[in-house]
Short mmCIF file of C-alpha atoms and ligand atoms in Angstrom, two decimals:
data_model
loop_
_atom_site.label_atom_id
_atom_site.label_comp_id
_atom_site.label_asym_id
_atom_site.label_seq_id
_atom_site.Cartn_x
_atom_site.Cartn_y
_atom_site.Cartn_z
CA MET A 1 -9.90 1.98 -5.87
CA THR A 2 -6.66 0.67 -7.31
CA ALA A 3 -4.02 -0.97 -5.55
CA THR A 4 -0.11 0.28 -5.37
CA ALA A 5 2.51 -2.30 -6.19
CA PHE A 6 5.67 0.21 -5.02
CA LEU A 7 5.71 3.14 -3.16
CA ARG A 8 8.57 5.91 -4.03
CA PRO A 9 9.93 7.51 -0.36
CA GLU A 10 9.80 10.95 0.25
CA PHE A 11 11.13 12.94 2.87
CA VAL A 12 10.44 15.01 4.66
CA GLU A 13 9.87 17.55 7.70
CA SER A 14 5.87 16.66 8.65
CA PHE A 15 3.51 15.62 6.17
CA PRO A 16 1.52 17.63 4.13
CA PRO A 17 -1.95 17.77 4.79
CA GLU A 18 -3.52 15.39 2.28
CA LEU A 19 -0.48 12.10 1.45
CA GLU A 20 0.17 11.65 -2.45
CA PRO A 21 -0.77 7.87 -3.19
CA ARG A 22 2.06 5.70 -3.79
CA VAL A 23 4.26 8.38 -1.52
CA LEU A 24 6.00 6.30 1.26
CA TYR A 25 6.35 10.02 3.62
CA VAL A 26 9.59 10.05 6.02
CA SER A 27 9.68 12.54 8.10
CA ILE A 28 13.61 12.06 10.53
CA PRO A 29 12.57 14.84 13.08
CA TYR A 30 9.24 12.62 14.33
CA ALA A 31 10.88 9.58 13.88
CA THR A 32 7.85 8.30 11.64
CA CYS A 33 6.70 7.67 8.29
CA GLY A 34 2.71 8.02 6.48
CA HIS A 35 1.71 6.15 3.46
CA LEU A 36 -2.06 6.19 2.23
CA CYS A 37 -3.00 2.49 2.70
CA VAL A 38 -1.88 0.13 -0.56
CA CYS A 39 -5.00 -0.79 -0.61
CA GLY A 40 -6.89 1.56 -2.79
CA CYS A 41 -8.84 2.71 0.51
CA GLY A 42 -6.97 6.14 1.13
CA HIS A 43 -6.71 5.18 4.92
CA GLU A 44 -3.83 7.60 6.36
CA ILE A 45 -1.29 4.88 7.63
CA VAL A 46 1.09 5.70 10.31
CA THR A 47 3.88 3.81 11.56
CA PRO A 48 6.75 5.30 13.72
CA LEU A 49 9.89 4.67 13.92
CA SER A 50 11.50 3.07 17.10
CA PRO A 51 12.95 -0.30 17.77
CA ALA A 52 9.73 -1.56 18.92
CA GLN A 53 7.86 0.08 16.43
CA TRP A 54 9.11 -0.01 13.15
CA THR A 55 12.30 -0.04 10.55
CA LEU A 56 13.07 1.89 8.12
CA THR A 57 15.57 0.67 5.31
CA TYR A 58 16.89 3.80 2.64
CA ASN A 59 19.52 2.08 0.42
CA GLY A 60 19.55 4.93 -1.81
CA ARG A 61 16.97 4.85 -3.19
CA ASP A 62 13.90 2.79 -2.09
CA VAL A 63 13.28 1.81 1.44
CA SER A 64 12.52 -0.83 3.82
CA LEU A 65 9.59 -1.14 6.31
CA SER A 66 10.06 -4.10 9.13
CA PRO A 67 8.21 -5.16 10.81
CA SER A 68 5.43 -5.81 8.51
CA ILE A 69 1.63 -4.14 7.78
CA GLY A 70 -1.10 -4.49 9.48
CA ASN A 71 -4.25 -2.63 8.95
CA TRP A 72 -6.74 -4.82 11.56
CA GLY A 73 -8.09 -1.49 12.06
CA LEU A 74 -9.52 -0.39 9.16
CA PRO A 75 -12.34 -2.64 7.50
CA CYS A 76 -9.63 -3.87 4.72
CA ARG A 77 -7.48 -5.42 6.82
CA SER A 78 -4.83 -5.28 4.31
CA HIS A 79 -1.09 -6.32 5.36
CA TYR A 80 1.46 -6.29 3.55
CA TRP A 81 5.59 -5.67 3.47
CA ILE A 82 7.51 -2.97 2.10
CA ARG A 83 10.36 -4.67 0.46
CA GLU A 84 12.84 -1.88 -1.52
CA GLY A 85 9.83 -0.26 -2.25
CA ALA A 86 6.82 -2.72 -3.78
CA VAL A 87 3.87 -3.77 -2.22
CA ARG A 88 4.60 -7.51 -1.68
CA TRP A 89 0.84 -8.37 -0.17
CA CYS A 90 0.38 -11.49 2.84
CA ARG A 91 -2.21 -12.64 3.98
CA ARG A 92 -4.67 -11.75 6.46
CA PHE A 93 -4.97 -12.94 9.74
CA THR A 94 -7.61 -14.22 11.28
CA ALA A 95 -9.55 -12.48 14.19
CA ARG A 96 -7.29 -14.51 17.20
CA GLU A 97 -3.63 -13.93 15.76
CA ILE A 98 -4.65 -10.29 14.87
CA ALA A 99 -5.39 -10.33 19.03
CA ASP A 100 -1.85 -11.38 19.87
CA ASN A 101 -0.06 -8.86 17.58
CA ARG A 102 -1.45 -6.70 19.31
CA GLU A 103 -1.23 -7.61 23.12
CA ARG A 104 2.59 -7.81 21.99
CA ASP A 105 2.87 -5.12 20.24
CA ARG A 106 2.17 -3.42 24.20
CA ARG A 107 4.10 -5.41 25.85
CA ASP A 108 6.86 -4.06 23.65
CA LEU A 109 6.45 -0.50 23.91
CA GLN A 110 5.76 -0.15 27.37
CA GLU A 111 8.46 -2.02 27.44
CA HIS A 112 11.28 0.18 25.51
CA HIS A 113 9.04 3.05 26.75
CA ALA A 114 11.86 5.05 27.30
CA ASP A 115 13.62 5.08 23.91
CA THR A 116 9.92 6.21 22.19
CA ALA A 117 9.81 9.83 22.12
CA PRO A 118 6.05 10.74 22.87
CA GLY A 119 6.48 14.14 22.75
CA PRO A 120 6.41 14.63 18.70
CA ILE A 121 4.50 11.23 18.00
CA ALA A 122 1.64 12.64 19.54
CA ARG A 123 1.93 16.42 18.36
CA LEU A 124 1.66 14.00 14.54
CA TYR A 125 -1.06 11.43 15.28
CA ARG A 126 -3.53 13.96 15.75
CA ARG A 127 -2.37 16.51 13.09
CA LEU A 128 -3.33 12.79 11.39
CA GLY A 129 -6.52 13.08 13.04
CA LEU A 130 -5.30 9.41 14.71
ZN1 LIG B 1 -6.49 0.06 2.93
#
């Protein structure tokens, strides 16, 4: 298990069956990014792009994702930002903060329901076994 310090973007239509470490896959057709957890645990992390979820910024070479990525559901509970490809680690949240975050995410999703495209994302989730 080695931690990843930098992710390079790879623009794809759909994700490969096995994600490579140190690559941030960007699927514009599915409005979704995917990468392997940067702690090295090997879990696939899927970040749907939408106004209520993640925002992708591409500067022509590197990508940033906002907000931070909190893998609360994984044993590693990694929490980090991807800023111009570089991994910036954050402190781990407490159980209380995780619960608050989840509640806020759920509300945001409901509010933006009309903006999201559940069809392709749901298909992608199924393909990734999530
Ligand atoms: Zn991890």
